[in-house]
Coordinates of C-alpha atoms in Angstrom, one line a residue:
Chain A
M4 CA 0.0 0.0 -0.1
G5 CA 1.6 3.4 -1.1
E6 CA 1.4 6.7 0.3
V7 CA -1.5 7.7 -1.9
E8 CA -3.6 4.8 -1.1
V9 CA -3.3 5.2 2.6
Y10 CA -5.2 8.6 1.8
L11 CA -7.6 7.1 -0.2
V12 CA -8.7 4.7 2.0
S13 CA -8.6 7.2 5.1
G14 CA -11.1 9.5 3.1
V15 CA -13.6 6.8 2.6
L16 CA -13.1 5.7 6.1
I17 CA -13.8 9.1 7.4
F18 CA -16.9 9.3 5.4
V19 CA -18.3 6.1 6.7
V20 CA -17.6 6.8 10.1
C21 CA -19.0 10.1 10.1
A22 CA -22.2 8.8 8.3
Y23 CA -22.5 6.6 11.4
A24 CA -22.1 9.6 13.7
L25 CA -24.9 11.5 11.7
V26 CA -27.2 8.8 12.3
V27 CA -26.4 7.9 16.0
H28 CA -26.6 11.3 17.6
A29 CA -29.4 13.0 18.3
H30 CA -27.8 16.6 19.2
L31 CA -28.2 18.8 16.3
I32 CA -24.7 20.4 16.7
R33 CA -23.0 16.9 16.6
K34 CA -25.1 16.1 13.1
V35 CA -23.8 19.4 11.8
L36 CA -20.3 18.4 12.7
A37 CA -20.7 15.0 11.4
L38 CA -21.9 16.4 8.1
N39 CA -18.8 18.8 7.9
I40 CA -16.4 16.1 8.5
M41 CA -18.0 13.7 5.9
G42 CA -17.3 16.4 3.4
S43 CA -13.7 16.7 4.8
G44 CA -13.1 13.1 3.8
I45 CA -14.4 13.5 0.6
F46 CA -12.0 16.4 -0.1
L47 CA -9.1 14.3 1.3
L48 CA -10.2 11.7 -1.3
F49 CA -10.0 14.1 -4.2
T50 CA -6.4 15.3 -2.7
A51 CA -5.4 11.8 -3.1
I52 CA -6.9 11.3 -6.5
A53 CA -5.1 14.5 -7.8
R54 CA -1.6 13.2 -6.2
R55 CA -1.6 10.0 -8.3
T56 CA 0.3 11.5 -11.1
D57 CA 3.6 13.5 -10.9
T58 CA 2.4 16.9 -11.7
P59 CA -0.6 17.3 -9.2
D60 CA -3.9 17.4 -11.3
P61 CA -5.9 20.7 -10.9
V62 CA -9.2 19.4 -11.5
P63 CA -9.9 17.9 -8.1
H64 CA -8.3 20.8 -6.3
A65 CA -10.9 23.1 -8.3
M66 CA -13.8 20.8 -6.9
V67 CA -12.4 20.6 -3.3
L68 CA -12.5 24.6 -3.3
T69 CA -16.2 24.4 -4.7
G70 CA -17.0 21.9 -2.1
I71 CA -15.6 24.0 0.7
V72 CA -17.8 26.8 -0.2
V73 CA -20.9 25.0 -0.6
A74 CA -20.1 23.4 2.7
V75 CA -19.5 26.7 4.4
S76 CA -22.7 27.8 3.3
A77 CA -24.7 24.8 4.1
T78 CA -22.9 24.9 7.7
A79 CA -23.8 28.6 8.2
F80 CA -27.6 27.9 7.3
A81 CA -27.6 24.5 9.4
L82 CA -26.4 26.5 12.4
A83 CA -29.0 29.2 12.0
L84 CA -31.9 26.8 11.6
V85 CA -30.7 25.1 14.8
R86 CA -30.3 28.0 16.6
K87 CA -33.8 29.0 15.3
L88 CA -35.2 25.7 16.4
H89 CA -33.6 26.1 19.8
Q90 CA -35.6 29.2 20.4
A91 CA -38.8 27.9 19.1
T92 CA -38.7 24.5 21.0
G93 CA -36.0 25.2 23.7
R94 CA -34.1 22.1 22.6
P95 CA -31.6 21.4 20.1
Y96 CA -32.8 18.1 19.1
L97 CA -35.3 17.0 16.1
P98 CA -38.3 16.0 17.8
E99 CA -39.5 12.4 17.6
E100 CA -41.0 11.1 14.3
P101 CA -44.4 12.9 14.0
D102 CA -47.3 11.1 12.0
R103 CA -46.2 7.6 12.9
S104 CA -49.6 7.0 14.0
P105 CA -52.5 8.0 11.5
R106 CA -54.1 10.0 14.3
P107 CA -53.8 13.7 14.5
P108 CA -52.1 15.2 17.7
K109 CA -54.3 15.5 20.7
E110 CA -53.2 19.5 21.3
T111 CA -55.2 21.7 19.1
R112 CA -53.5 22.3 16.2
R113 CA -52.7 25.9 14.8
N114 CA -53.5 26.5 11.1
P115 CA -50.3 25.3 9.3
E116 CA -51.0 27.8 6.6
R117 CA -49.9 30.6 8.9
G118 CA -47.1 28.7 10.5
Chain B
M16 CA -19.5 26.4 -30.9
A17 CA -23.2 27.0 -30.9
A18 CA -25.3 29.7 -32.6
P19 CA -26.3 32.8 -30.7
G20 CA -30.0 31.7 -30.7
T21 CA -29.0 28.3 -29.3
S22 CA -26.8 29.6 -26.3
L23 CA -29.3 32.1 -25.5
A24 CA -32.1 29.4 -25.0
I25 CA -29.7 27.2 -23.2
L26 CA -28.7 30.0 -20.9
L27 CA -31.9 32.0 -20.0
P28 CA -33.8 29.4 -18.1
V29 CA -30.8 29.4 -15.7
L30 CA -30.0 33.2 -15.8
L31 CA -33.6 34.4 -15.6
P32 CA -34.5 33.0 -12.2
L33 CA -31.2 34.0 -11.1
V34 CA -31.5 37.7 -11.9
G35 CA -35.4 37.4 -10.7
A36 CA -34.2 35.6 -7.3
T37 CA -31.6 38.6 -6.9
V38 CA -34.2 41.4 -7.8
A39 CA -36.6 39.8 -5.3
F40 CA -34.0 39.6 -2.4
L41 CA -33.1 43.3 -3.0
A42 CA -36.8 44.4 -3.2
G43 CA -37.5 42.3 0.1
G44 CA -35.5 45.0 1.9
A45 CA -37.9 47.7 0.5
S46 CA -41.0 49.1 2.1
L47 CA -43.8 46.4 2.8
K48 CA -46.1 47.6 0.1
T49 CA -43.5 48.4 -2.8
G50 CA -41.3 45.4 -1.7
R51 CA -44.3 43.3 -2.3
R52 CA -45.1 44.5 -5.7
V53 CA -41.8 44.4 -7.1
Q54 CA -41.2 40.9 -5.7
V55 CA -44.6 39.7 -7.4
G56 CA -43.9 41.7 -10.7
T57 CA -40.6 40.1 -10.6
G58 CA -41.8 36.3 -10.1
L59 CA -44.6 36.6 -12.7
L60 CA -42.1 38.2 -15.1
T61 CA -39.6 35.5 -14.8
A62 CA -42.2 32.7 -14.9
A63 CA -43.3 34.2 -18.2
G64 CA -39.7 34.5 -19.5
V65 CA -38.7 30.9 -18.4
L66 CA -41.6 29.4 -20.2
G67 CA -40.9 31.4 -23.3
S68 CA -37.4 30.4 -23.3
V69 CA -37.9 26.8 -22.4
V70 CA -40.4 26.7 -25.2
L71 CA -37.5 28.3 -27.7
L72 CA -35.4 25.6 -26.5
W73 CA -37.8 23.0 -27.6
S74 CA -38.1 24.2 -30.9
V75 CA -34.2 24.1 -31.2
V76 CA -33.9 20.7 -29.8
A77 CA -36.7 19.4 -31.9
A78 CA -35.1 21.2 -35.1
E79 CA -31.2 20.3 -34.3
G80 CA -31.2 17.5 -31.9
P81 CA -29.3 17.7 -28.6
V82 CA -27.4 20.8 -28.3
S83 CA -24.8 21.9 -26.1
Y84 CA -23.2 25.2 -24.8
Q85 CA -19.8 25.3 -23.8
L86 CA -19.5 27.8 -20.6
A87 CA -16.9 30.6 -21.0
G88 CA -15.7 28.9 -24.1
W89 CA -13.6 26.5 -22.4
E90 CA -13.8 23.2 -24.3
V91 CA -14.6 19.8 -22.5
P92 CA -12.9 18.2 -20.7
V93 CA -11.3 21.2 -19.1
G94 CA -14.7 23.1 -19.4
I95 CA -18.3 22.7 -18.3
A96 CA -20.8 22.1 -20.9
L97 CA -24.6 22.9 -20.6
R98 CA -26.5 20.4 -22.7
A99 CA -30.2 20.0 -23.8
D100 CA -31.8 17.0 -25.0
G101 CA -35.1 15.5 -25.0
L102 CA -35.4 14.6 -21.4
S103 CA -34.2 18.0 -20.0
V104 CA -36.3 20.0 -22.2
L105 CA -39.3 17.8 -21.0
M106 CA -38.0 18.5 -17.3
L107 CA -37.5 22.2 -17.9
L108 CA -41.1 22.2 -19.3
T109 CA -42.4 20.3 -16.3
T110 CA -41.0 22.9 -13.9
A111 CA -42.0 25.6 -16.2
L112 CA -45.5 24.6 -16.1
V113 CA -45.5 23.8 -12.5
G114 CA -43.5 27.0 -11.5
G115 CA -45.5 29.2 -13.4
F116 CA -49.0 28.3 -11.8
G117 CA -47.1 27.7 -8.5
S118 CA -46.0 31.7 -8.7
I119 CA -49.5 32.7 -9.8
Y120 CA -50.9 30.7 -6.8
A121 CA -48.3 32.2 -4.3
V122 CA -49.4 35.7 -5.3
G123 CA -52.9 35.1 -3.6
Y124 CA -51.5 32.8 -1.0
F125 CA -49.0 35.5 0.6
S126 CA -51.3 38.6 -0.1
S127 CA -54.1 37.4 2.0
N128 CA -52.1 35.9 4.5
N129 CA -50.6 39.1 6.1
E130 CA -54.2 40.4 6.8
D131 CA -54.1 38.1 10.4
R132 CA -50.9 37.8 12.1
R133 CA -49.6 34.3 13.1
T134 CA -50.7 33.2 16.5
G135 CA -48.7 31.0 18.7
R136 CA -45.1 31.5 19.7
E137 CA -43.4 33.9 17.4
V138 CA -40.1 33.3 16.4
E139 CA -38.0 36.2 16.0
G140 CA -36.1 37.0 12.7
F141 CA -38.7 35.9 10.5
R142 CA -40.3 38.5 8.7
D143 CA -43.4 38.3 6.6
P144 CA -43.1 34.8 4.9
G145 CA -44.1 36.0 1.6
R146 CA -40.9 38.2 1.6
S147 CA -38.7 35.3 1.8
F148 CA -40.8 33.1 -0.5
W149 CA -39.9 35.0 -3.4
P150 CA -36.3 35.1 -3.4
L151 CA -35.9 31.3 -2.4
W152 CA -38.4 29.9 -4.9
L153 CA -36.5 31.7 -7.6
F154 CA -33.3 30.6 -6.6
L155 CA -34.8 27.1 -6.2
W156 CA -36.0 27.4 -9.8
A157 CA -32.7 28.7 -11.2
A158 CA -31.3 25.5 -9.3
L159 CA -33.7 23.0 -10.9
N160 CA -33.1 24.6 -14.4
G161 CA -29.3 24.4 -14.1
L162 CA -29.5 20.4 -12.8
F163 CA -31.5 19.8 -16.1
L164 CA -29.2 21.4 -18.1
S165 CA -25.8 20.4 -16.7
G166 CA -23.5 18.3 -18.6
D167 CA -21.1 17.7 -15.9
A168 CA -21.2 15.4 -12.9
F169 CA -19.8 17.8 -10.5
N170 CA -21.7 20.8 -11.9
L171 CA -24.7 18.5 -10.8
Y172 CA -23.3 18.3 -7.4
V173 CA -23.5 22.2 -7.0
T174 CA -26.9 22.6 -8.4
L175 CA -28.1 19.9 -6.1
E176 CA -26.8 21.6 -3.0
L177 CA -28.2 24.7 -4.0
L178 CA -31.6 23.1 -4.6
G179 CA -31.4 21.5 -1.0
L180 CA -30.5 24.8 0.7
S181 CA -33.5 26.6 -0.8
A182 CA -35.9 23.9 -0.5
A183 CA -35.0 23.4 3.3
A184 CA -35.5 27.2 3.6
L185 CA -38.8 27.2 2.0
I186 CA -40.2 24.3 4.0
S187 CA -39.1 26.0 7.2
L188 CA -40.9 29.3 6.1
G189 CA -43.5 29.2 8.5
G190 CA -41.1 29.6 11.6
T191 CA -42.9 27.3 13.7
G192 CA -41.4 24.3 15.8
S193 CA -42.8 21.9 13.5
A194 CA -42.0 23.6 10.1
L195 CA -38.3 24.3 11.8
A196 CA -37.9 20.9 12.6
A197 CA -39.2 19.4 9.1
G198 CA -37.0 21.8 7.5
M199 CA -33.9 20.6 9.9
R200 CA -34.6 17.3 9.0
Y201 CA -35.1 17.7 5.4
L202 CA -31.5 19.5 5.5
M203 CA -30.0 16.7 7.2
V204 CA -31.1 14.4 4.6
S205 CA -30.3 16.5 1.7
L206 CA -26.7 17.2 2.8
L207 CA -26.3 13.5 3.2
G208 CA -27.7 12.4 -0.2
S209 CA -25.8 15.1 -1.9
L210 CA -22.5 14.0 0.1
A211 CA -23.2 10.6 -0.9
Y212 CA -23.5 11.8 -4.5
L213 CA -20.2 13.6 -4.3
L214 CA -18.3 10.7 -3.0
G215 CA -19.7 8.8 -6.0
V216 CA -18.3 11.4 -8.4
A217 CA -14.9 11.2 -6.7
L218 CA -14.7 7.7 -7.3
L219 CA -15.8 8.0 -11.1
Y220 CA -13.1 10.7 -11.4
G221 CA -10.7 8.6 -9.7
A222 CA -11.4 5.8 -11.9
F223 CA -11.8 7.4 -15.3
G224 CA -10.3 11.0 -15.1
V225 CA -13.4 12.7 -16.4
L226 CA -16.5 14.4 -15.1
D227 CA -18.4 15.3 -18.5
I228 CA -21.3 12.9 -18.4
S229 CA -21.1 11.8 -22.2
L230 CA -17.2 11.4 -21.8
L231 CA -17.9 9.3 -18.6
G232 CA -20.3 7.3 -20.7
E233 CA -18.0 6.3 -23.3
N234 CA -15.2 5.5 -20.7
A235 CA -17.0 3.9 -18.1
S236 CA -16.4 0.1 -17.7
S237 CA -17.3 -2.6 -15.4
V238 CA -14.6 -2.2 -12.7
P239 CA -15.5 -2.1 -8.6
A240 CA -15.0 1.7 -8.6
T241 CA -18.0 2.0 -10.8
W242 CA -20.1 -0.4 -8.9
A243 CA -19.1 1.6 -5.9
A244 CA -20.0 4.8 -7.2
L245 CA -23.5 3.6 -8.6
A246 CA -24.1 2.5 -5.0
F247 CA -23.4 5.6 -3.2
I248 CA -25.1 7.9 -6.1
S249 CA -28.2 5.6 -6.3
L250 CA -28.4 5.6 -2.2
G251 CA -28.1 9.3 -2.0
M252 CA -30.5 10.2 -5.1
A253 CA -33.2 7.6 -3.5
L254 CA -32.9 9.2 -0.2
K255 CA -33.5 12.7 -1.6
T256 CA -36.1 11.3 -3.8
G257 CA -38.3 9.6 -0.9
L258 CA -37.8 5.9 -2.1
F259 CA -39.3 3.3 0.6
P260 CA -37.5 2.8 3.0
L261 CA -35.8 6.2 2.8
H262 CA -39.0 8.2 2.5
F263 CA -39.1 8.9 6.7
W264 CA -38.5 12.4 6.1
L265 CA -40.9 13.2 3.5
P266 CA -44.4 13.2 5.2
S267 CA -43.3 15.7 7.9
A268 CA -41.6 18.0 5.1
Y269 CA -44.4 17.9 2.6
S270 CA -46.9 18.6 5.6
A271 CA -45.4 20.9 7.7
S272 CA -44.3 23.6 4.9
P273 CA -46.8 25.9 3.3
S274 CA -48.9 24.8 1.0
V275 CA -47.4 26.6 -2.0
A276 CA -44.0 25.3 -0.8
S277 CA -45.4 21.6 -0.4
A278 CA -47.0 21.8 -4.0
L279 CA -43.3 23.0 -5.3
L280 CA -41.4 20.5 -3.4
A281 CA -43.7 17.2 -4.1
A282 CA -43.9 18.2 -7.7
L283 CA -40.2 19.1 -8.5
V284 CA -37.6 18.8 -6.0
G285 CA -38.0 15.2 -5.5
K286 CA -37.9 14.9 -9.1
A287 CA -34.7 16.4 -9.8
S288 CA -32.8 13.8 -7.7
F289 CA -34.8 11.0 -9.7
Y290 CA -33.9 12.9 -12.8
I291 CA -29.8 12.6 -11.9
L292 CA -30.2 8.8 -11.3
L293 CA -32.1 8.5 -14.7
R294 CA -29.6 10.5 -16.4
L295 CA -26.5 8.9 -15.3
W296 CA -28.0 5.4 -15.0
F297 CA -28.6 5.2 -18.6
D298 CA -26.0 7.5 -20.0
V299 CA -23.2 6.4 -17.6
F300 CA -23.6 3.2 -15.9
E301 CA -25.9 1.2 -18.6
G302 CA -23.7 -2.0 -19.4
S303 CA -21.0 -1.6 -16.7
V304 CA -23.2 -2.6 -13.5
P305 CA -24.8 -5.8 -12.8
A306 CA -28.5 -6.2 -13.7
V307 CA -29.1 -7.2 -10.0
S308 CA -28.7 -3.5 -8.8
G309 CA -31.6 -2.3 -11.4
Q310 CA -33.8 -5.3 -9.9
L311 CA -33.3 -3.9 -6.3
L312 CA -34.1 -0.5 -7.3
G313 CA -37.4 -1.8 -9.0
A314 CA -38.1 -4.3 -6.1
F315 CA -38.2 -0.9 -3.6
G316 CA -40.1 0.7 -6.0
A317 CA -42.8 -1.7 -6.3
V318 CA -42.7 -2.0 -2.2
A319 CA -43.0 1.8 -2.4
I320 CA -46.1 1.5 -4.5
L321 CA -48.0 -0.4 -2.1
W322 CA -46.9 0.8 1.3
G323 CA -47.3 4.5 0.2
A324 CA -50.7 3.7 -1.0
I325 CA -51.8 1.8 2.3
M326 CA -50.3 4.2 4.4
A327 CA -52.2 7.1 2.8
V328 CA -55.7 5.1 3.5
R329 CA -54.6 5.4 6.8
Q330 CA -54.1 9.3 7.2
R331 CA -56.5 11.5 9.0
R332 CA -55.0 14.8 7.2
L333 CA -55.1 15.6 3.8
K334 CA -51.6 16.9 3.4
L335 CA -50.3 13.6 5.0
L336 CA -52.5 11.8 2.8
L337 CA -51.1 13.3 -0.2
A338 CA -47.5 13.0 1.0
Y339 CA -47.7 9.3 1.3
S340 CA -49.3 9.3 -2.0
S341 CA -46.2 10.6 -3.5
V342 CA -44.2 7.8 -1.6
S343 CA -46.2 5.8 -3.7
Q344 CA -46.0 7.4 -7.1
I345 CA -42.3 7.6 -6.5
G346 CA -42.4 3.8 -6.4
Y347 CA -43.6 3.8 -10.1
L348 CA -40.6 5.9 -11.2
F349 CA -38.0 3.3 -9.8
L350 CA -39.7 0.7 -11.7
V351 CA -37.9 1.9 -14.9
F352 CA -34.3 0.5 -13.5
A353 CA -35.8 -3.0 -12.9
L354 CA -38.0 -3.0 -16.4
V355 CA -35.1 -2.2 -18.4
T356 CA -32.6 -4.7 -16.7
G357 CA -35.0 -7.3 -17.0
G358 CA -35.1 -6.8 -20.8
G359 CA -38.3 -5.0 -21.2
R360 CA -38.9 -2.6 -24.0
G361 CA -36.2 0.2 -23.2
F362 CA -38.0 3.4 -24.7
D363 CA -41.2 2.2 -23.2
A364 CA -40.0 1.9 -19.5
W365 CA -37.6 4.9 -20.0
A366 CA -40.3 7.1 -21.3
G367 CA -43.0 6.0 -19.4
A368 CA -40.8 6.9 -16.1
S369 CA -40.0 10.2 -17.8
Y370 CA -43.6 11.1 -18.8
L371 CA -44.9 10.2 -15.3
V372 CA -42.6 12.8 -13.7
L373 CA -44.4 15.5 -15.9
A374 CA -48.0 14.1 -15.2
H375 CA -47.3 13.1 -11.7
A376 CA -45.7 16.9 -10.8
S377 CA -48.8 18.8 -12.3
A378 CA -51.2 16.6 -10.6
K379 CA -49.6 16.6 -7.0
A380 CA -49.0 20.2 -7.5
A381 CA -52.7 20.6 -8.4
M382 CA -53.8 18.7 -5.3
F383 CA -51.5 20.3 -2.9
M384 CA -52.8 23.4 -3.9
A385 CA -56.4 22.5 -3.7
A386 CA -55.5 21.2 -0.2
G387 CA -53.7 24.6 0.7
A388 CA -57.2 26.4 -0.4
I389 CA -59.0 24.3 2.0
I390 CA -57.0 24.9 4.6
F391 CA -56.9 28.7 3.8
A392 CA -60.5 28.3 4.2
L393 CA -61.0 26.3 7.0
G394 CA -57.8 26.6 9.0
H395 CA -57.5 22.8 9.2
D396 CA -57.2 19.7 6.7
D397 CA -58.9 16.9 9.0
I398 CA -60.5 14.7 6.5
D399 CA -63.3 13.6 9.0
R400 CA -64.3 17.2 9.2
L401 CA -64.4 18.3 5.5
R402 CA -67.8 16.6 4.8
G403 CA -69.8 18.6 2.3
I404 CA -66.9 20.9 1.7
A405 CA -67.5 20.8 -2.1
Q406 CA -70.6 23.2 -1.9
K407 CA -68.3 25.9 -0.4
L408 CA -65.2 25.6 -2.4
P409 CA -66.1 23.8 -5.7
I410 CA -63.2 24.8 -7.6
P411 CA -60.5 23.4 -5.2
V412 CA -62.6 19.9 -4.8
A413 CA -62.8 19.8 -8.6
S414 CA -59.1 20.2 -9.1
F415 CA -58.4 17.5 -6.6
A416 CA -60.6 15.3 -8.2
I417 CA -59.5 15.9 -11.8
A418 CA -56.0 15.6 -10.6
G419 CA -57.0 12.1 -9.2
I420 CA -57.7 10.8 -12.5
T421 CA -53.9 11.2 -13.1
I422 CA -53.1 9.8 -9.8
M423 CA -55.1 6.5 -10.4
G424 CA -53.7 6.1 -13.7
L425 CA -57.1 6.1 -15.5
P426 CA -57.5 6.6 -19.5
T427 CA -57.2 10.2 -21.2
S428 CA -54.8 11.1 -18.2
G429 CA -51.0 12.1 -18.6
G430 CA -50.8 9.3 -15.6
F431 CA -52.5 6.9 -17.9
T432 CA -50.2 7.2 -20.7
A433 CA -47.1 6.8 -18.6
K434 CA -48.6 3.8 -16.7
W435 CA -49.5 2.3 -19.9
L436 CA -45.8 2.8 -21.2
L437 CA -44.6 1.1 -18.1
L438 CA -47.1 -1.7 -18.1
S439 CA -46.6 -2.7 -21.8
S440 CA -42.5 -2.6 -20.9
S441 CA -43.4 -5.3 -17.9
L442 CA -45.7 -7.2 -20.1
S443 CA -42.8 -7.4 -23.3
S444 CA -40.1 -8.7 -21.0
G445 CA -42.7 -11.2 -19.0
Q446 CA -42.3 -9.5 -15.8
W447 CA -45.9 -9.7 -15.2
W448 CA -45.4 -9.1 -11.6
Y449 CA -44.3 -5.6 -11.8
G450 CA -47.5 -5.1 -14.2
G451 CA -49.7 -6.3 -11.2
V452 CA -48.1 -3.9 -8.9
I453 CA -48.7 -1.2 -11.3
L454 CA -52.4 -2.1 -11.3
A455 CA -53.0 -2.8 -7.6
G456 CA -51.2 0.9 -6.9
G457 CA -54.1 2.3 -9.2
V458 CA -56.6 0.7 -7.1
L459 CA -55.4 1.7 -3.9
A460 CA -55.1 5.2 -5.0
A461 CA -58.7 5.1 -5.8
V462 CA -59.3 4.1 -2.3
Y463 CA -57.3 6.7 -0.6
L464 CA -58.7 9.4 -2.9
L465 CA -62.3 8.6 -2.5
R466 CA -61.4 8.6 1.4
F467 CA -61.5 12.3 1.0
L468 CA -63.8 12.7 -2.2
N469 CA -66.6 10.9 -1.0
P470 CA -67.2 12.9 2.2
A471 CA -66.5 16.1 0.4
L472 CA -69.2 15.7 -2.1
I473 CA -72.1 14.7 -0.1
Q474 CA -74.8 17.5 0.8
V475 CA -74.7 18.7 4.4
K476 CA -76.8 21.5 5.8
T477 CA -74.0 23.6 7.1
S478 CA -70.3 23.5 6.8
P479 CA -68.5 26.4 8.3
V480 CA -66.0 28.5 6.2
L481 CA -63.9 31.1 7.6
R482 CA -62.8 32.8 4.3
I483 CA -62.9 32.2 0.5
P484 CA -59.6 31.6 -0.8
P485 CA -58.4 34.0 -3.4
K486 CA -59.4 33.4 -7.2
S487 CA -55.6 33.1 -8.0
M488 CA -55.2 30.1 -5.9
S489 CA -58.3 28.2 -6.9
V490 CA -57.6 28.9 -10.7
S491 CA -53.9 27.6 -10.7
A492 CA -55.0 24.5 -8.8
F493 CA -57.7 24.0 -11.4
M494 CA -55.7 24.6 -14.7
L495 CA -52.6 22.5 -13.3
A496 CA -55.4 19.6 -12.9
L497 CA -56.5 20.2 -16.2
I498 CA -53.1 20.1 -17.7
S499 CA -52.6 16.8 -15.9
L500 CA -55.8 15.3 -17.6
A501 CA -54.9 17.1 -21.0
L502 CA -51.1 15.3 -20.8
G503 CA -53.2 12.0 -22.0
L504 CA -54.6 13.5 -25.2
V505 CA -51.1 15.4 -26.2
S506 CA -48.6 13.0 -25.6
A507 CA -47.3 12.0 -29.0
P508 CA -45.5 15.6 -29.5
L509 CA -43.9 15.1 -26.2
L510 CA -43.1 11.5 -26.7
D511 CA -41.1 12.7 -30.0
L512 CA -39.4 15.3 -28.0
L513 CA -38.4 12.8 -25.4
A514 CA -37.0 10.6 -28.3
V515 CA -34.4 13.3 -29.1
G516 CA -31.0 12.1 -27.9
A517 CA -32.7 9.4 -25.9
P518 CA -30.6 6.2 -24.6
F519 CA -33.4 3.8 -26.4
Q520 CA -35.0 4.3 -29.6
P521 CA -39.0 3.8 -29.9
E522 CA -39.9 0.7 -31.6
V523 CA -41.6 1.2 -34.8
P524 CA -45.0 -0.3 -34.5
G525 CA -45.4 -3.6 -36.7
E526 CA -41.7 -4.7 -36.3

């Protein structure tokens, strides 16, 4: 196993471990972190792919840069949403799955059209 | 290099909504009245412009075949190409029709919504939802059109992320705890799906060194990297489309969002991820992946048809019924992979699934719009309390019923044409069990739609209606329902369009 392969395998491993973390952790900040590190795993994979030739391939670098921009925007939005949810419900967690039962919830529901 | 007219026709569907979104965003800072006027004007102008440019592109593609445009003059493989063939134009057309009527619906929806303020716990920082709606919706539209025209696997990823972010924001628009939670859940699902897709793209690039979809199609071979890429991309896209059993986020997302957003999401956003799978499967992976993968997706699709329909029958709320109906209809789309890998008539299955995207989008959008009008009038959507509602709200109920013809797959509707194509493909390859599921899904659809329509149509003495919904809401729902019905009558030119640059050629009858 050469140097590049180590990075290739590490990238995929980071992705898989953090996908697991995303599923098992309930706290939303942890979920946002897991998504970020998943992205980093893919970026590592791209960087390793670029290193396979003697002169590094510029295309994966460009993709990583674009990917970082997307990740930053998505993270900012996700964090803003977590704060709003925390303000609205007092908890930084997603509520238990609603609508598992076909019955409407007991509380008198507000008009969903006006939020 | 493309002719100027072609490059304009291919660029406008992406540029117009981008410009419109920017204008709408800036107008949101103006005073309430002026800002709303500018936003509505921008939204409707953009919708008209996009529809015009899509029709222009249709004529170009029908005359010249598939067209492409190199962004900034860089040649592929270094540059990025926009491409339009029959399938992309059909998707653009679907979006333009649903989006156009969705925009008209939104005008009425948000104008009267501001007269009485939200009750319940206010979440600070949310301004008038209508103000945030227009920029978000136009950005979403730009993302959709960009996605359908992308000729490059990485560019697809960027448009997919833009789509996911604007969709999650639209879901959360209401600002209540349940809307924020649904938006948050969707955002997590959406990012997970996009990242799985990106990993697939990385594997493909690592194996073949290109990103352009047509070059990938030429170079792709049956190696483990291709299989892994297919697995990640399929998982990510099945998750974002809401294929059983990965549909857990869908009911809350579609029912907690404002009805105008539910209509656009159910009709268009889930279809975009399905389009990516359809595009890559038949343009890139076909022939270099084991047939069992197609059978697997088809099997989940078959379960989804039945499971979604059974769950829809059990719902007590109209919007949840529609959400589970979407789970069922999404199942039909995924049958295409099983039908083709099982040796069914390729064009029939492929065109059937593509046509169903158009038929289902217009019908489901009409139904969510009708549900929105009912909620607007009554303040709730509990099916048990909607008895006799047709007397007071004839047009929304009629829209619901007409659109239901497509969902059931009954003749002369677009849904019938699409499901007939899928059915004939399943029978031509001897995979009759899929045909059975297609028919059973139609019967179950009739059951869950009548659960609402039967009580709605009976005569009762009094039914409390708070307000009459604005005309723009009822009329756009009705128009979309009529379109979904008419699609069964005008399928010939659309199927001809689909055949342009298709991975399969239609069989000439009599051969």
